[in-house]
Every structure is written in C-alpha cells, then in structure tokens.
Tab-separated table of C-alpha atoms in Angstrom:
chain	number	residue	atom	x	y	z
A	254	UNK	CA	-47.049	-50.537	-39.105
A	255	UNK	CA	-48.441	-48.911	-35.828
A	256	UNK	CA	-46.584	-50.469	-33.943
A	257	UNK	CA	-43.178	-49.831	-35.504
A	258	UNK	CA	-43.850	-46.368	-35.377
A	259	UNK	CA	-44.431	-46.623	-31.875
A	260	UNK	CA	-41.360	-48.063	-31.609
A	261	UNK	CA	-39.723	-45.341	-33.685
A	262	UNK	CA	-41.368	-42.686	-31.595
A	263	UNK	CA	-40.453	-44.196	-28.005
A	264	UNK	CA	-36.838	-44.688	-29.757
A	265	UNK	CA	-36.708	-40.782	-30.338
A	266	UNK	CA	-38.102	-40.036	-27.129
A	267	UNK	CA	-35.233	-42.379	-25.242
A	268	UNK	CA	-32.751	-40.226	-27.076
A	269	UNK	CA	-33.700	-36.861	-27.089
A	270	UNK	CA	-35.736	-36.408	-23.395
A	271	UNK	CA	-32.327	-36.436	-21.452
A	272	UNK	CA	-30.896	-34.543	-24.128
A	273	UNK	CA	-33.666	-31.699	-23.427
A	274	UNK	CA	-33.679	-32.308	-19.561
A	275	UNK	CA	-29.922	-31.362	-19.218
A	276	UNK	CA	-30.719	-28.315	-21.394
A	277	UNK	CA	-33.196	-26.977	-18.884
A	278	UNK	CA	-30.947	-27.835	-16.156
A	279	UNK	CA	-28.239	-25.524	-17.215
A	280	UNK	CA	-28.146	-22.923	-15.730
A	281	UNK	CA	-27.174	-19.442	-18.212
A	282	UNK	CA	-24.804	-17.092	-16.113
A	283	UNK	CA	-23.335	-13.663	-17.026
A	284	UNK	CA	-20.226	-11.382	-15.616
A	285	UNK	CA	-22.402	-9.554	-12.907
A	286	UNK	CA	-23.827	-13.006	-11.515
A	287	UNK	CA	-20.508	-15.046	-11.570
A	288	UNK	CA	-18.884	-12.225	-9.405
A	289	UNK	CA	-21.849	-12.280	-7.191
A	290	UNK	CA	-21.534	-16.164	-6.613
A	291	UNK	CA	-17.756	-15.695	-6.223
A	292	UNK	CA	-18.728	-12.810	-3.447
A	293	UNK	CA	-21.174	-15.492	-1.579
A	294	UNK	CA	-19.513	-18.782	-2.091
A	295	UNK	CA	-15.565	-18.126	-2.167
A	296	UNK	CA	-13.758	-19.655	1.167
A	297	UNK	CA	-11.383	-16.183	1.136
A	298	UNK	CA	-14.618	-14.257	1.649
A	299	UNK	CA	-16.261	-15.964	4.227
A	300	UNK	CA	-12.473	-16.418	6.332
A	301	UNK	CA	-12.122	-12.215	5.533
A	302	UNK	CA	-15.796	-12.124	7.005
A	303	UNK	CA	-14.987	-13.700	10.374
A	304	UNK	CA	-11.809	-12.033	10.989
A	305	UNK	CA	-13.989	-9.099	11.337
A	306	UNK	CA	-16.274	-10.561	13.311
A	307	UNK	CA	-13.538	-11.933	16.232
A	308	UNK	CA	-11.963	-8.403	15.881
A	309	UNK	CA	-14.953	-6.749	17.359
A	310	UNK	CA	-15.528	-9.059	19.770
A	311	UNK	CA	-11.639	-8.535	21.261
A	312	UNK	CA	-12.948	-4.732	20.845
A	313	UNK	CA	-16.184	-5.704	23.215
A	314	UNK	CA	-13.621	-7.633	25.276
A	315	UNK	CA	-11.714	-3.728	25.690
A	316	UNK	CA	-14.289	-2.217	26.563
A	317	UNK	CA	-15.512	-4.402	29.020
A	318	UNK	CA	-12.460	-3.718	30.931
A	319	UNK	CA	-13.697	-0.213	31.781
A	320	UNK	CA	-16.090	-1.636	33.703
A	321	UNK	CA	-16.100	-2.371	37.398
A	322	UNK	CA	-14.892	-6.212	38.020
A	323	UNK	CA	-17.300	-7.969	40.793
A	324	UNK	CA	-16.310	-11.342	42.134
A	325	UNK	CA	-18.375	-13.341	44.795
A	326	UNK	CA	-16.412	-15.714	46.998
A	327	UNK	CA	-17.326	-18.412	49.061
A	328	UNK	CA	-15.007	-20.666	51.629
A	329	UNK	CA	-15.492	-23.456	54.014
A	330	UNK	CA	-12.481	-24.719	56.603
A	331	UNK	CA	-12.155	-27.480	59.098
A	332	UNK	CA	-10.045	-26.994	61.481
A	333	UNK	CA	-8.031	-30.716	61.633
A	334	UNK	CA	-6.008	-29.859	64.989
A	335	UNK	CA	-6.696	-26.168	66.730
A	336	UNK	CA	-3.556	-23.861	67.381
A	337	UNK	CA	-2.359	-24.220	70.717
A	338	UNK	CA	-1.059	-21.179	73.071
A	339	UNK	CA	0.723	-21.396	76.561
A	340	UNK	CA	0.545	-18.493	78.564
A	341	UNK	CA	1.956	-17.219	82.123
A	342	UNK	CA	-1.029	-17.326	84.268
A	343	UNK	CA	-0.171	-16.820	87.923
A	344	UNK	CA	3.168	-17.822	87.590
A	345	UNK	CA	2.138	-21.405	86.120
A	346	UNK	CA	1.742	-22.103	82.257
A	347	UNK	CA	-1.519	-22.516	80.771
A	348	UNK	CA	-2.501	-23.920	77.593
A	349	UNK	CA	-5.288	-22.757	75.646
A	350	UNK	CA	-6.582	-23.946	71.983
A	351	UNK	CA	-7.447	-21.195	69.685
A	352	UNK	CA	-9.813	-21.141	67.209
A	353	UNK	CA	-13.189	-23.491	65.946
A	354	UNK	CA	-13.374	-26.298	63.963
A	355	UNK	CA	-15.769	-24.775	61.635
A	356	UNK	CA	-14.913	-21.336	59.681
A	357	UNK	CA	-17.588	-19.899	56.972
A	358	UNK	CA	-16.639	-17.003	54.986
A	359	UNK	CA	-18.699	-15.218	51.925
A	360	UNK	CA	-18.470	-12.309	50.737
A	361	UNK	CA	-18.163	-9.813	47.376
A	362	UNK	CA	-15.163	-7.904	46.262
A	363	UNK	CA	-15.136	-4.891	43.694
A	364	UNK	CA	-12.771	-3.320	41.312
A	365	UNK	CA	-13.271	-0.435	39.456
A	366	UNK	CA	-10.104	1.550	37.300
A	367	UNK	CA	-9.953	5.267	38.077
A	368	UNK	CA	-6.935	5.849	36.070
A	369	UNK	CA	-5.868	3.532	33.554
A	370	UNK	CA	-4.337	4.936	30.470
A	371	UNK	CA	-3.270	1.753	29.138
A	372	UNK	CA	-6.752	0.621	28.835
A	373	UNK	CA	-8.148	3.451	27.135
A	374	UNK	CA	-5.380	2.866	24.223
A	375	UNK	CA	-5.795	-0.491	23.880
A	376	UNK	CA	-9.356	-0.114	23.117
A	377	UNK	CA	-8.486	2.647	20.876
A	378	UNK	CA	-5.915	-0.293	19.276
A	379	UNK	CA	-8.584	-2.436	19.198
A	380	UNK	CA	-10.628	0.166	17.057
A	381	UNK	CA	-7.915	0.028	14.413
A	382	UNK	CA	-7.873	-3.443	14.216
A	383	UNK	CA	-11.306	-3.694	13.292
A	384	UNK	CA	-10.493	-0.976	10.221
A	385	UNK	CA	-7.660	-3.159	9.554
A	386	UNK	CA	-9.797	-6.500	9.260
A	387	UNK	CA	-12.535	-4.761	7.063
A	388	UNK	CA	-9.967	-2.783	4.355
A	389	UNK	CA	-8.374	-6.571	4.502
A	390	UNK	CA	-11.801	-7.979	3.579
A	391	UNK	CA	-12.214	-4.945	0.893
A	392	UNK	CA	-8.573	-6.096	-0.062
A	393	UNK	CA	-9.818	-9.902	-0.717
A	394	UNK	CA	-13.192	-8.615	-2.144
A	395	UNK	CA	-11.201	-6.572	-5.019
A	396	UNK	CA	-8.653	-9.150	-6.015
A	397	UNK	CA	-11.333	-12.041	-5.855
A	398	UNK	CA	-13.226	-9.695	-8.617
A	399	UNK	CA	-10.330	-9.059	-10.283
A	400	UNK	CA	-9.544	-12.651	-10.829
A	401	UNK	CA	-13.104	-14.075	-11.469
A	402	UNK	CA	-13.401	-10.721	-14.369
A	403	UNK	CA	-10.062	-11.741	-16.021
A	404	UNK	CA	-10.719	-15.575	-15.413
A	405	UNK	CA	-14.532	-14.856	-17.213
A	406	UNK	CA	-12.662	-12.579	-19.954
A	407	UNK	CA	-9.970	-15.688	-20.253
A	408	UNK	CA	-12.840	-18.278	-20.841
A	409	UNK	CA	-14.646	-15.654	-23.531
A	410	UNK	CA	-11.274	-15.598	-25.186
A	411	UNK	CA	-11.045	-19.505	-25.117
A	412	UNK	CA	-14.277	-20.010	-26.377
A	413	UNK	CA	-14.201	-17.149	-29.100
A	414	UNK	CA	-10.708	-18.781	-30.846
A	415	UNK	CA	-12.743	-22.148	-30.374
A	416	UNK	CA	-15.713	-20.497	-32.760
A	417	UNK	CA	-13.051	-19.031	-35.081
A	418	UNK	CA	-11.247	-22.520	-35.083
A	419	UNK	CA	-14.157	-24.403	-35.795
A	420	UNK	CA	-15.300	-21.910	-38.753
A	421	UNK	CA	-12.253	-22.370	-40.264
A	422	UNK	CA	-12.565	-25.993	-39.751
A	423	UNK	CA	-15.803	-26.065	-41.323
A	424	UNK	CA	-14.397	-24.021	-44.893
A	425	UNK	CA	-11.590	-25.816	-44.653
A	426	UNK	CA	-13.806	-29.140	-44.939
A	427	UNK	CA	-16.177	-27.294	-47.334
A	428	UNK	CA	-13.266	-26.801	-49.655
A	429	UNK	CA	-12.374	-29.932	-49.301
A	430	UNK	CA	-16.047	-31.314	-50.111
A	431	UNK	CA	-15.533	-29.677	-53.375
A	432	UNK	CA	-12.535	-30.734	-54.355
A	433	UNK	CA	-13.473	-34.186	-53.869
A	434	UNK	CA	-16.787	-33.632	-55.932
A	435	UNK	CA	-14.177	-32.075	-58.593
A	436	UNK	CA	-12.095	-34.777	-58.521
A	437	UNK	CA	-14.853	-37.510	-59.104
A	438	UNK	CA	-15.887	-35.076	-61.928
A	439	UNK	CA	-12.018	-35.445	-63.592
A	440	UNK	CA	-11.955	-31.579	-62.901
A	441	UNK	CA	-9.025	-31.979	-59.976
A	442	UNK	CA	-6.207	-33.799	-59.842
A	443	UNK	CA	-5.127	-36.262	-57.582
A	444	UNK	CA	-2.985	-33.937	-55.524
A	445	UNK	CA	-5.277	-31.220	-55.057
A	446	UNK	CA	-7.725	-33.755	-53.197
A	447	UNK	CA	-4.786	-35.395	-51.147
A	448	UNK	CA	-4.137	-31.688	-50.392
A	449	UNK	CA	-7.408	-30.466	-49.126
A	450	UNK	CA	-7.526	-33.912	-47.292
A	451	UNK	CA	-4.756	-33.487	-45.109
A	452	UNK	CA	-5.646	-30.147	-44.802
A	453	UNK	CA	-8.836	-30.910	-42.968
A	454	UNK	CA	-6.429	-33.837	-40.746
A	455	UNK	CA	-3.872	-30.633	-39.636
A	456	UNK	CA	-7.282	-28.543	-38.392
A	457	UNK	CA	-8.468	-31.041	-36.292
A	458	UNK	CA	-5.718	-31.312	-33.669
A	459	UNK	CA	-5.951	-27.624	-33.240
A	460	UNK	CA	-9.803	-27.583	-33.105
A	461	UNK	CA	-9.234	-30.521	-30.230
A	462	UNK	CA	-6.691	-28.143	-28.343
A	463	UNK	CA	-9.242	-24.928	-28.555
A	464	UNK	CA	-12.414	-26.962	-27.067
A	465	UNK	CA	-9.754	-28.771	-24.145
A	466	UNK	CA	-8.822	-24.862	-23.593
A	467	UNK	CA	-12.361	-24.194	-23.416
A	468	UNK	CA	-13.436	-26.472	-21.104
A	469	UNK	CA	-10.501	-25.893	-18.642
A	470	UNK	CA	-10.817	-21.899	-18.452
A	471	UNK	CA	-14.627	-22.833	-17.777
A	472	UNK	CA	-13.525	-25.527	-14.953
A	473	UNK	CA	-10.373	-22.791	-13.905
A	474	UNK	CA	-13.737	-20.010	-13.691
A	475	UNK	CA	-16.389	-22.510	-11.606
A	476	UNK	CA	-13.492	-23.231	-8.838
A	477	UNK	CA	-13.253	-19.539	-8.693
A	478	UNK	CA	-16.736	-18.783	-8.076
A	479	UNK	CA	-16.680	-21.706	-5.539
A	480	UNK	CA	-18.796	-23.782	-7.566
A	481	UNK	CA	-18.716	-27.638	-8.204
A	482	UNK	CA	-16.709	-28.495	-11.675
A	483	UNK	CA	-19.703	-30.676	-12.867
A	484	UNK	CA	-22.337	-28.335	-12.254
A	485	UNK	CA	-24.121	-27.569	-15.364
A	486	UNK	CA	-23.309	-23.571	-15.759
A	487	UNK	CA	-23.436	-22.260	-19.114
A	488	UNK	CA	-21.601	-18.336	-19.283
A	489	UNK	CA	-22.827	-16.300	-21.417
A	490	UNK	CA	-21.406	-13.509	-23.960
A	491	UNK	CA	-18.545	-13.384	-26.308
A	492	UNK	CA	-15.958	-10.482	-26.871
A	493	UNK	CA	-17.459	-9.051	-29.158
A	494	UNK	CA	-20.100	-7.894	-27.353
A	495	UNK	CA	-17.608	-5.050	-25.293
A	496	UNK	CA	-16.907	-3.129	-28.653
A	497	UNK	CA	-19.043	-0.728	-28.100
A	498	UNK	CA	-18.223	-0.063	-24.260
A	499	UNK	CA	-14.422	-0.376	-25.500
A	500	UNK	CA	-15.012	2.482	-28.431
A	501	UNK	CA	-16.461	4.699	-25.776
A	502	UNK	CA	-13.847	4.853	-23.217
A	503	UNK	CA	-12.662	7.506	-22.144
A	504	UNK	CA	-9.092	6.713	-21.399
A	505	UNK	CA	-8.211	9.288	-17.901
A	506	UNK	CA	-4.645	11.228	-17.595
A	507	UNK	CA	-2.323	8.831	-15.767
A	508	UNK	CA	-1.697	11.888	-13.268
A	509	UNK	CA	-5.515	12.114	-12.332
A	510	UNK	CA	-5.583	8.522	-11.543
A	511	UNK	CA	-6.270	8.761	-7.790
A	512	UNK	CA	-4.825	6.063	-5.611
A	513	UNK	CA	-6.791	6.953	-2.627
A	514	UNK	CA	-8.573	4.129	-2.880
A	515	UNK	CA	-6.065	1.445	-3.241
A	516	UNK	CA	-6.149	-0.954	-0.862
A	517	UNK	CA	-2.129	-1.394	-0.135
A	518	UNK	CA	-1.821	2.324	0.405
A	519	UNK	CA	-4.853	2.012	2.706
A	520	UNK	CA	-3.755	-1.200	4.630
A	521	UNK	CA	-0.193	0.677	5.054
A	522	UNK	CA	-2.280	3.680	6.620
A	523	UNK	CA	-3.382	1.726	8.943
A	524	UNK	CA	-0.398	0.055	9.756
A	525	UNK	CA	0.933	3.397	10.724
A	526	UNK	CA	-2.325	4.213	12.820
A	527	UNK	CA	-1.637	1.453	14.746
A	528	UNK	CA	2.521	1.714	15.128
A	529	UNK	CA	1.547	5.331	16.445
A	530	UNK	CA	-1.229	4.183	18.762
A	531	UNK	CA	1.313	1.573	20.190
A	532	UNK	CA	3.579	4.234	20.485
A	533	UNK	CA	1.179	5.889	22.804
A	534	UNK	CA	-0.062	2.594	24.576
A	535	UNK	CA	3.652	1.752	25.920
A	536	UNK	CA	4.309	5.672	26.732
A	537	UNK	CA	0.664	4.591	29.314
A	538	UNK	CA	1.944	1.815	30.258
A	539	UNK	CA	5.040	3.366	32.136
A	540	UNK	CA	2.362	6.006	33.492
A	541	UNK	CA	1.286	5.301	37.266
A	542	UNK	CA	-2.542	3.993	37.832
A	543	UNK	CA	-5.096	4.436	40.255
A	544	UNK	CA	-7.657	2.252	40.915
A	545	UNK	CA	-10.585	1.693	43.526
A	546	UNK	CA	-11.471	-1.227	45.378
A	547	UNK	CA	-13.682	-2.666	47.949
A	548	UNK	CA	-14.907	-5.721	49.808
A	549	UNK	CA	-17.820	-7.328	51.552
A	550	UNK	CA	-17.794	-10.330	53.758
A	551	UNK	CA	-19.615	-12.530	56.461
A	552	UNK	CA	-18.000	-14.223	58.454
A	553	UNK	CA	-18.551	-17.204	61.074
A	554	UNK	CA	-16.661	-19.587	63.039
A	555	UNK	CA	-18.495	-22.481	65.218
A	556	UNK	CA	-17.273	-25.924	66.073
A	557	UNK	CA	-20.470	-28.002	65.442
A	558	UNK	CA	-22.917	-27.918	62.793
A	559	UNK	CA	-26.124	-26.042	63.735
A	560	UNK	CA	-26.377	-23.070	61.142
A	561	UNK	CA	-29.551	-21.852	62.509
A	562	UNK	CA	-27.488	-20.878	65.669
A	563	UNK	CA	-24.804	-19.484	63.792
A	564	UNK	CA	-24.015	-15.575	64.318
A	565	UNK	CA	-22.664	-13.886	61.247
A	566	UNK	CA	-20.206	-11.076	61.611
A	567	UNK	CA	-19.763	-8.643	58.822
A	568	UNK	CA	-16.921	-7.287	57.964
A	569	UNK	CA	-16.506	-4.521	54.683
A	570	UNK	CA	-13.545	-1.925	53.341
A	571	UNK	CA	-12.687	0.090	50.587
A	572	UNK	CA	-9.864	1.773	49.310
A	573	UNK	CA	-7.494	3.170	46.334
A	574	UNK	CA	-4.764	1.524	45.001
A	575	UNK	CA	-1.771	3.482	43.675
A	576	UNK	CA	0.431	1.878	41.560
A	577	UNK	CA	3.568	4.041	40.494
A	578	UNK	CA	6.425	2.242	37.873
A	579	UNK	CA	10.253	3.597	38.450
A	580	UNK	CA	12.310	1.822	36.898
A	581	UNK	CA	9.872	0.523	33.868
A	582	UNK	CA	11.082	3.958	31.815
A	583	UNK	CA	14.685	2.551	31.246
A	584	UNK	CA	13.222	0.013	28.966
A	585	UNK	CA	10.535	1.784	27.825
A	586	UNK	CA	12.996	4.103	26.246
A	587	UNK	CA	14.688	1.719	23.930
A	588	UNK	CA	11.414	0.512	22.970
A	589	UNK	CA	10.349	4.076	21.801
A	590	UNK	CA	13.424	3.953	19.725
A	591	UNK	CA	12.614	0.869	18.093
A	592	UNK	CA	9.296	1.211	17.317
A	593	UNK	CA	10.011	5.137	15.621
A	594	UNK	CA	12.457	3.207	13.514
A	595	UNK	CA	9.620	1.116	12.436
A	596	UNK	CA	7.577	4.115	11.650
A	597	UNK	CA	10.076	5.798	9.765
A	598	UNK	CA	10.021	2.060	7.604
A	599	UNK	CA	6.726	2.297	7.285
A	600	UNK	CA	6.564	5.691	5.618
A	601	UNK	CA	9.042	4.706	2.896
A	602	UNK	CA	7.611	1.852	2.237
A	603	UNK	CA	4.293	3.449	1.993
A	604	UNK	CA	6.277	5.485	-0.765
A	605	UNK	CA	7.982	2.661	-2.525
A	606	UNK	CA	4.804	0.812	-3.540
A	607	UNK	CA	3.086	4.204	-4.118
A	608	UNK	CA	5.423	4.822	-7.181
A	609	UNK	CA	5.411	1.020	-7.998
A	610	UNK	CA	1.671	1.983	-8.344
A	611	UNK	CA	2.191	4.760	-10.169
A	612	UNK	CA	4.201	2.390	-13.083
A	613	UNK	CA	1.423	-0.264	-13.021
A	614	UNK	CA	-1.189	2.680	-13.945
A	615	UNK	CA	0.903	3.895	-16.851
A	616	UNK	CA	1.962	0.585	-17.770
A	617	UNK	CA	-1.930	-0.227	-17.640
A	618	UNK	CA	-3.359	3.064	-19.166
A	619	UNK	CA	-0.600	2.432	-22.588
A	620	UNK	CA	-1.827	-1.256	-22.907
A	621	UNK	CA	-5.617	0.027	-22.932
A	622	UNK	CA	-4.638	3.091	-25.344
A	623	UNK	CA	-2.410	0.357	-27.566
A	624	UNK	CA	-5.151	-2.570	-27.348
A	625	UNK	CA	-8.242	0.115	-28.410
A	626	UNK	CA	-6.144	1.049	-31.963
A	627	UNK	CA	-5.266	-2.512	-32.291
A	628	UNK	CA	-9.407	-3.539	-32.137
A	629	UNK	CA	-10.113	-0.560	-34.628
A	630	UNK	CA	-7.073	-1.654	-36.697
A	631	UNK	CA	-7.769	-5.618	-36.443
A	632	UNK	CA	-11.792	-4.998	-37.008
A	633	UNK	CA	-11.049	-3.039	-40.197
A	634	UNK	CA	-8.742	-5.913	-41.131
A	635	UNK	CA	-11.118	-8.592	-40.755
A	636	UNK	CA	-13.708	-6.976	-42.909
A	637	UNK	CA	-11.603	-6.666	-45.671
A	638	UNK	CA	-10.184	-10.430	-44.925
A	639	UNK	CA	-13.609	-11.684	-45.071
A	640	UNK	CA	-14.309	-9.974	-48.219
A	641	UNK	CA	-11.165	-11.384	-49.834
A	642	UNK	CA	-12.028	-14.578	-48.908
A	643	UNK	CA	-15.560	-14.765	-49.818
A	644	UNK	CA	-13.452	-12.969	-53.675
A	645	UNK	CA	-11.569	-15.614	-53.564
A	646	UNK	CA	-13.892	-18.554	-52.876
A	647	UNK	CA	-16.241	-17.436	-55.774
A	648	UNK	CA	-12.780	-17.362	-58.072
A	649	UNK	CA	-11.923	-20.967	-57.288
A	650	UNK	CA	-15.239	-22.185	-57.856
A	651	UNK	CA	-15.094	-21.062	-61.004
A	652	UNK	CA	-11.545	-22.127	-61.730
A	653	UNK	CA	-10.213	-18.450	-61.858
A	654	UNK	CA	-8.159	-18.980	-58.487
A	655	UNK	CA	-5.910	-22.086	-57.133
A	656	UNK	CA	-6.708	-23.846	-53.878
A	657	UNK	CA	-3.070	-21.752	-52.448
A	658	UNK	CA	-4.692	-18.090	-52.884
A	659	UNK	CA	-7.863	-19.577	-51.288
A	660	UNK	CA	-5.578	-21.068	-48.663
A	661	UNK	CA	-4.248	-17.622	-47.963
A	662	UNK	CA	-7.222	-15.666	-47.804
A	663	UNK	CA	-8.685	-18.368	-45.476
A	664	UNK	CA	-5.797	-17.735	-42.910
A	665	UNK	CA	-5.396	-14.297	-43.017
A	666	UNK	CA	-9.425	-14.333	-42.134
A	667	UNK	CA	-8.868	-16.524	-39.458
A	668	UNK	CA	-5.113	-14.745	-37.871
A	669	UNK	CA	-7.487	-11.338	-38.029
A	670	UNK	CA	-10.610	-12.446	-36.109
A	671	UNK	CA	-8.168	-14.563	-33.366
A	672	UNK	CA	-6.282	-11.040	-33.316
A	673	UNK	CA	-9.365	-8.801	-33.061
A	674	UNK	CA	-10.547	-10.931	-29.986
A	675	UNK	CA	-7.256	-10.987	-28.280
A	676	UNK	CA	-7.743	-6.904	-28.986
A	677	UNK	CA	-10.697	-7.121	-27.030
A	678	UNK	CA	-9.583	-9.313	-23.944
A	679	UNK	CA	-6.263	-7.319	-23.609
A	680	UNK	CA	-8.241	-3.831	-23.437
A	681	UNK	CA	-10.847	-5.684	-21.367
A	682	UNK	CA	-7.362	-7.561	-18.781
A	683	UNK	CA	-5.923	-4.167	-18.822
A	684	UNK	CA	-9.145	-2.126	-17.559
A	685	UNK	CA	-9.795	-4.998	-15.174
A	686	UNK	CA	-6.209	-4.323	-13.588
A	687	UNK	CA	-6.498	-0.669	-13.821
A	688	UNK	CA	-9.807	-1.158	-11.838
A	689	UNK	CA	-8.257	-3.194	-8.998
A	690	UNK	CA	-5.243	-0.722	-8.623
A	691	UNK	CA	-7.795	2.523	-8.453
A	692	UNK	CA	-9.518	0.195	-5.640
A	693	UNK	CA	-12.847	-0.375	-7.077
A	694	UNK	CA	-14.589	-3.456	-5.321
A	695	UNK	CA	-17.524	-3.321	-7.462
C-alpha cells in the first residue's frame, strides 16, 4: 500500500513539476515594459543610434580641418649615373659630373587656412546633419511605439474575443449538458438534443480561430519588441481595464492640436536648414581663399656612406597662398537657380503634408469622440444582455422559455461584449495615432 502511493505521488510529481517550472519561468509583461524592450532590443533603434554616432564623427572630421595640417617627410636618392656638363675652359671643352651619389632630405611642412569660407559652412552642414540623424532617430522611436502600443492593444483585443468566445462556448455546452440530462429524463425531444449538439460542434471552429488569432498577435507583438517567438512572455491586462482612462478623456479642439512636434514637419525643417546652408556653402566656394604655409628641411648630399661626417644644410620658408576662382561663378549661377527651385519645393511640400496632417487629426479626434459613445452605448448594452440572458436561462430551466429565445439572448450577450471591446481598442488605435501625429515619443 506504501508503496503504491509512492508511486502515485512520484506519478503526480512527474506531471505537475514541469508544469509549475514553466509557470515560474514566464515572465508577466505590461504596456510600459514591452515598449521599453522594443526601445532596447529593436534593430531600427540601434541602426537610428549609430547614424548619429558616424554623423558626429564626420562633424569632428569638419572641424579638424580648421586646424593647421603638419606633415613630416623623409627621402633618400642614389644617384645611378651623375649629370654630366661640358664647359669652355680656355678655349678647350671640359667635362665635369655634377652632383653626389648620396642625397638625404627631411624635413616638416605646415598648412594652416586663413580664409576658408567653405570650411566654416561645411561644418555648419555638418551641424545639421547631426539634428537631422537625431529627429530621424526620434522619428523611428515614435513609430516603433506606435506600432508595439497598437500591436499590444491588437493582442488585448485577440485575447479578449478569445475569453468572450470561450464563455459562450462554455453556456453553449452548459445548455447543452442540460438538454441531454432532459432528454434521458423523457423531458426533451430528440431534436432539441441533436440541436444543442451541433450547436456546441459550430462553436468550436470559431473558439479554434480566436486562440490561433491569439497566439499570432502575441508572436506578431514578441518580433516587435525584438524578442525570440518561443520565449515564455506572458502580457498582461485586458481592455477593459482602459474604461476608466477612456471615460476621462478629455477630447482637445482639433484647431489646438499643435503639430510642432511632428516629426515630418520637423525632418522637412531641417531639410530646408540644410538646402539654405548649401546655398551658402557653394556661394563660399566661388569666394577666393587665403591660406598660410611653411616648410622646414635638412638637407645633405655625400657620395659614400659615413653619416657621422655628414654636414646638414637647412633650408626653411613660409608664405601665403592666394587662390582667386574667375570663371567658377558662370556655373555657380545655374546652380543657385536650381537649388532655390528646390527650396521653393520644399516649402510646399512642407505645406502639403501639413494639411494632410491636419485631416489625419480630425479624422483621428471623430473616431475617438465616435468610439467613447459607442463604449458607453455598448457597456449599457451588455448589462442589460447579460441580464436577459441570465431571464432567460432561469425561464428555460423551468420550461417557461424554448432553447431559440435562450439562443438569442446568448448571442446578443456575446455580439455586445465582442462590440464593447472593439469600442475600447478603436478609442485606444485612435489615441495611439493621434499620439504619434502630435509627436509624442513617450
């Protein structure tokens, strides 16, 4: 006797310890912490990241141009065959070889730009593409949380319809249950429990569809947060639990909506900081420059190879160096023209999406305004479902109600909580996009 219920216990330990040590392994994550993982682990944050970084280093690479260049140099020749030279030397030609078979030279040379307009706007330039690789990064930061919000709202939706699904699922079986108790009684007919029976068969392929949904908007929300499909992350919450935050909106005026923010407008801004600052960098570039240079050297020439008898002659200048264009204006002009024309592009551009903006904030503000009635509407209507039905259910068991008006009350309960949660996520989708458009990266 011991020792089968040894057996029995080491049976139920076998079963249920993995059971309990993939519960502990799961890992419970919320809104705040998905987005979080998403901002540390996603592949478009880190490439954002590092754009930054190599723009200011080509800003450090600017500025080190405004610094004087120094450059040592260092050369050895052998002379192979000497220069000959014949000259008149009492009326008879003499020859005479020039030069030694061993020349040394070393020496430093310096450059140092006086005047350089060009350089001054290019670092300027480089300035503004550093602003332009961080609002790009803001830019990736804002739709990545836009995404992982209305992928986590998506799942909460999947998962909610899964619950109502399956609580149908389980009255529908209930009901079912009873008439089949009825029916061994003699108090239902045949029908009636072929009825409830294939009742409970047509819920099941739907209640298979919701958990598939499930599990995919939960796979769809790990790749988004850059985590592995098969790690054991359980997120939290259900719909339900934003009523309150949804009730005490405040919904703003679409006109004091402020764009400022947005990250289009913004990138376009700085578009048109950096068309201008071109314009300015090839007006320099036509502009003369002035630069100063200088040079050190020793030098030596001997034709063997004794360098402790070697005499070193030094030899050193400095000097400016003008450099005037003439002729690089001609093309510089039509360049001007071109790149005003791309100004003038980028200003109505700026104010095409700026009113396509202004549509997605309306558009936005109506479907928060339409999906808060539709939650107060659909909530009331559920309540009063789930009364009916609970009316209804006592009726039939007591024979004052057929298995159709149960039928109906039992859908209408279900088609009002599926409606009151897609309330929920559309308010919730709508903020989330009104959010993204107003630029908020948090």
């Amino acid at each position: 006797m011991n020792k089968t219920l040894r057996q029995s216990l080491w049976l139920i330990a076998c079963i249920f310890f993995p059971m309990l040590l993939s519960a502990q392994d799961s890992v419970h994550v919320n809104l705040q912490q998905a987005i979080q993982i998403a901002l540390s682990d996603n592949p478009t944050i880190k490439i954002a990241d590092r754009n930054i970084e190599a723009k200011k280093y080509y800003k450090n690479e600017q500025i080190a141009a405004l610094f004087p260049s120094v450059s040592a140099s260092g050369s050895y020749q052998r002379t192979i065959q000497k220069q000959k030279m014949t000259m008149e030397m009492g009326g008879s030609p003499m020859t005479i070889e020039v030069g030694t078979s061993n020349n040394y030279s070393a020496g430093l040379s310096l450059t140092l730009p006086l005047v350089a307009a060009p350089t001054w706007y290019n670092l300027k330039l480089s300035q503004i593409d550093v602003e332009a690789a961080v609002e790009s990064a803001r830019s990736s930061r804002i739709s990545l949380i836009n995404e992982v919000k209305k992928a986590y709202y998506g799942m909460l939706l999947a998962k909610d319809s899964y619950r109502v699904l399956l609580v149908n699922y389980q009255n529908v079986e209930y009901t079912a249950q009873n008439i089949t108790d009825k029916y061994n009684q003699g108090l239902a007919s045949d029908f009636e429990k072929l009825r409830a029976e294939v009742q409970v068969k047509n819920q099941k392929p739907q209640l298979t569809s919701a958990e598939n949904s499930v599990n995919l908007a939960t796979m769809m929300l790990k790749v988004l947060i850059g985590v592995d499909v098969n790690e054991p992350i359980i997120f939290d919450g259900q719909l339900a639990d934003f009523e309150n935050d949804m009730l005490s909106y405040q919904i703003p005026d679409p006109q004091s909506v402020s764009l400022s923010n947005n990250s289009d407008l913004k990138q376009l801004e700085i578009s048109k900081n950096s068309l201008d600052m071109s314009v300015k960098l090839l007006k320099a570039s036509a502009c003369p420059t002035l630069a100063l240079s200088g040079s050190a050297q020793y030098m030596t020439m001997a034709n063997d190879f004794k360098f402790s008898n070697y005499n070193w002659f030094p030899y050193s200048v400095i000097g400016l160096s003008l450099n005037v264009p003439i002729t690089s204006w001609i093309g510089t002009s039509y360049k001007l023209k071109e790149m005003r024309l791309s100004q003038d592009n980028l200003t109505d551009q700026k104010q095409y999406i700026e009113n396509n903006l202004r549509v997605s904030v309306n558009n936005n503000l109506s479907n928060i305004r339409n999906a808060m009635a539709d939650m107060v509407s659909n909530k009331e209507t559920m309540e009063q479902a789930q009364r009916a039905y609970n009316i209804v259910q006592k009726q039939y068991e007591v024979g004052m109600a057929t298995w159709l008006d149960l039928n109906s009350a039992e859908l209408a309960l279900t088609q009002s909580r599926l409606l009151y949660d897609q309330s929920i996520y559309n308010f919730l989708a709508a903020k989330t996009e009104l959010e993204a458009l107003m630029g908020q990266d948090n």
